[in-house]
C-alpha cells in the first residue's frame, strides 16, 4: 500500500530565500507524481507533473525532481515571495492503481 | 475557459440526513474525481467517473456514492450522515482521467459541516 510522507509539516522562511520541500513514497512503482498548491479554504492548483520516466520538471521559479529508486521527490522554490505562502501537497499515482495518493502537505509561510 | 465549479460551496446538515454535492468539470473534460479532505486524514480519493461509468473507487463505505451525467457533470451523494463526514469535498476534472498521465484540475470544494 502506497504511503506518501511530506517533511517538514510546516516551514517559515524570510522572503528571497531558496527552499526545498520534500516528498517521500513507499512504493517506487509510480506512474507519475504531481505537486499541488492549496491556499486556505480553497481547492488545489496543479504546479508540476513528473512522469515516472522523467527526472525533473521546471516551471518558472519552481523545479521538481523525482528519484523513483529512493522513493523521493523534491520541490525547489527559488527566490521565495510572500505570495508563495500556501500548503504544498505531493501526490502519486501508482502503476496499477488509478487513484492519487496524497501526502499530508507542507504549510509554507514566506515572511516579508 | 471556465474552471471546475462545485455547488453548493457551504452546507450544514444534521446527523442521519443525506446530502448531494455537484461538480461541473471544465468543458470537454470527461473525467471527474472526488476527494475528501479532513484535518485528520488529509486528502483521500473517493471515486472517479469517466463517460458516466465509475472507473475506480477508494476505501469509503457504501454511504458514499456518485454518478456522472452525459454532459460530464457529476454528483456525489452521502447518505446517513455522520459527524465524521464533516470535510471539504473536492472534485477534479481532466480530459482522459487518472488512467492517463495528465494534470488534474480541482474545483474550490464544498465545505460540509455535520451537526
Tab-separated table of C-alpha atoms in Angstrom, chain A residues 8-108:
chain	number	residue	atom	x	y	z
A	8	UNK	CA	8.531	19.270	7.207
A	9	UNK	CA	4.870	19.750	8.102
A	10	UNK	CA	5.419	23.497	8.340
A	11	UNK	CA	8.118	25.891	7.241
A	12	UNK	CA	8.650	29.608	7.805
A	13	UNK	CA	11.274	31.465	5.784
A	14	UNK	CA	12.156	35.100	5.049
A	15	UNK	CA	11.357	36.482	1.643
A	16	UNK	CA	14.007	35.849	-1.005
A	17	UNK	CA	15.212	32.563	0.400
A	18	UNK	CA	15.537	29.470	-1.759
A	19	UNK	CA	13.817	26.463	-0.239
A	20	UNK	CA	13.221	22.759	-0.724
A	21	UNK	CA	10.111	20.781	0.140
A	22	UNK	CA	10.378	17.024	0.469
A	23	UNK	CA	8.050	14.201	-0.505
A	24	UNK	CA	8.745	10.512	0.002
A	25	UNK	CA	6.747	7.479	-1.109
A	26	UNK	CA	6.992	3.855	-0.068
A	27	UNK	CA	6.213	2.101	-3.372
A	28	UNK	CA	8.526	3.055	-6.221
A	29	UNK	CA	6.113	1.671	-8.832
A	30	UNK	CA	4.573	5.024	-9.570
A	31	UNK	CA	3.093	6.223	-12.854
A	32	UNK	CA	3.557	9.899	-12.101
A	33	UNK	CA	3.951	12.355	-9.259
A	34	UNK	CA	2.284	15.722	-9.015
A	35	UNK	CA	2.873	18.777	-6.868
A	36	UNK	CA	-0.083	20.958	-5.920
A	37	UNK	CA	-0.582	24.188	-4.063
A	38	UNK	CA	-3.565	24.839	-1.809
A	39	UNK	CA	-4.481	28.236	-0.420
A	40	UNK	CA	-6.528	28.324	2.812
A	41	UNK	CA	-10.090	27.118	2.273
A	42	UNK	CA	-9.532	26.709	-1.455
A	43	UNK	CA	-9.115	23.927	-3.951
A	44	UNK	CA	-5.823	22.642	-5.303
A	45	UNK	CA	-3.788	24.193	-8.088
A	46	UNK	CA	-1.521	21.896	-10.051
A	47	UNK	CA	2.089	23.114	-10.137
A	48	UNK	CA	4.092	20.372	-11.796
A	49	UNK	CA	3.546	16.824	-13.021
A	50	UNK	CA	6.513	14.485	-13.393
A	51	UNK	CA	6.139	11.311	-15.439
A	52	UNK	CA	7.779	8.210	-13.997
A	53	UNK	CA	10.351	8.283	-16.816
A	54	UNK	CA	11.376	11.871	-16.070
A	55	UNK	CA	13.887	13.158	-13.547
A	56	UNK	CA	12.626	16.713	-13.208
A	57	UNK	CA	10.214	19.373	-14.359
A	58	UNK	CA	10.539	23.143	-14.234
A	59	UNK	CA	8.040	25.972	-14.282
A	60	UNK	CA	9.257	29.480	-13.581
A	61	UNK	CA	10.785	29.585	-10.110
A	62	UNK	CA	9.696	26.036	-9.387
A	63	UNK	CA	11.680	22.885	-10.035
A	64	UNK	CA	10.529	19.416	-9.072
A	65	UNK	CA	12.764	16.358	-9.136
A	66	UNK	CA	11.924	12.685	-8.955
A	67	UNK	CA	14.092	9.772	-7.823
A	68	UNK	CA	11.990	6.637	-8.059
A	69	UNK	CA	14.681	4.309	-6.785
A	70	UNK	CA	14.954	6.171	-3.486
A	71	UNK	CA	11.229	6.977	-3.335
A	72	UNK	CA	11.754	10.712	-3.140
A	73	UNK	CA	10.698	13.920	-4.835
A	74	UNK	CA	11.672	17.471	-4.015
A	75	UNK	CA	10.093	20.780	-4.908
A	76	UNK	CA	12.594	23.612	-5.137
A	77	UNK	CA	11.280	27.170	-4.899
A	78	UNK	CA	13.735	29.876	-5.885
A	79	UNK	CA	13.667	33.410	-4.511
A	80	UNK	CA	10.573	32.842	-2.392
A	81	UNK	CA	7.896	35.554	-2.176
A	82	UNK	CA	5.076	36.177	0.335
A	83	UNK	CA	2.638	35.113	-2.396
A	84	UNK	CA	4.173	31.646	-2.260
A	85	UNK	CA	2.672	31.157	1.203
A	86	UNK	CA	0.336	28.169	0.948
A	87	UNK	CA	0.189	24.456	1.641
A	88	UNK	CA	2.105	22.336	-0.840
A	89	UNK	CA	0.969	18.782	-1.475
A	90	UNK	CA	2.516	15.983	-3.456
A	91	UNK	CA	0.515	13.072	-4.852
A	92	UNK	CA	1.492	9.804	-6.502
A	93	UNK	CA	-0.429	7.728	-8.974
A	94	UNK	CA	0.611	4.095	-8.879
A	95	UNK	CA	1.441	1.994	-11.906
A	96	UNK	CA	-1.571	-0.259	-11.439
A	97	UNK	CA	-3.805	1.956	-9.336
A	98	UNK	CA	-5.857	4.667	-10.957
A	99	UNK	CA	-6.009	6.892	-7.905
A	100	UNK	CA	-3.927	9.701	-6.476
A	101	UNK	CA	-2.390	9.149	-3.041
A	102	UNK	CA	-1.650	12.435	-1.321
A	103	UNK	CA	0.865	13.419	1.294
A	104	UNK	CA	-0.277	15.477	4.258
A	105	UNK	CA	1.332	18.616	2.901
A	106	UNK	CA	3.883	21.224	3.942
A	107	UNK	CA	2.483	24.535	5.151
A	108	UNK	CA	4.795	27.290	3.921
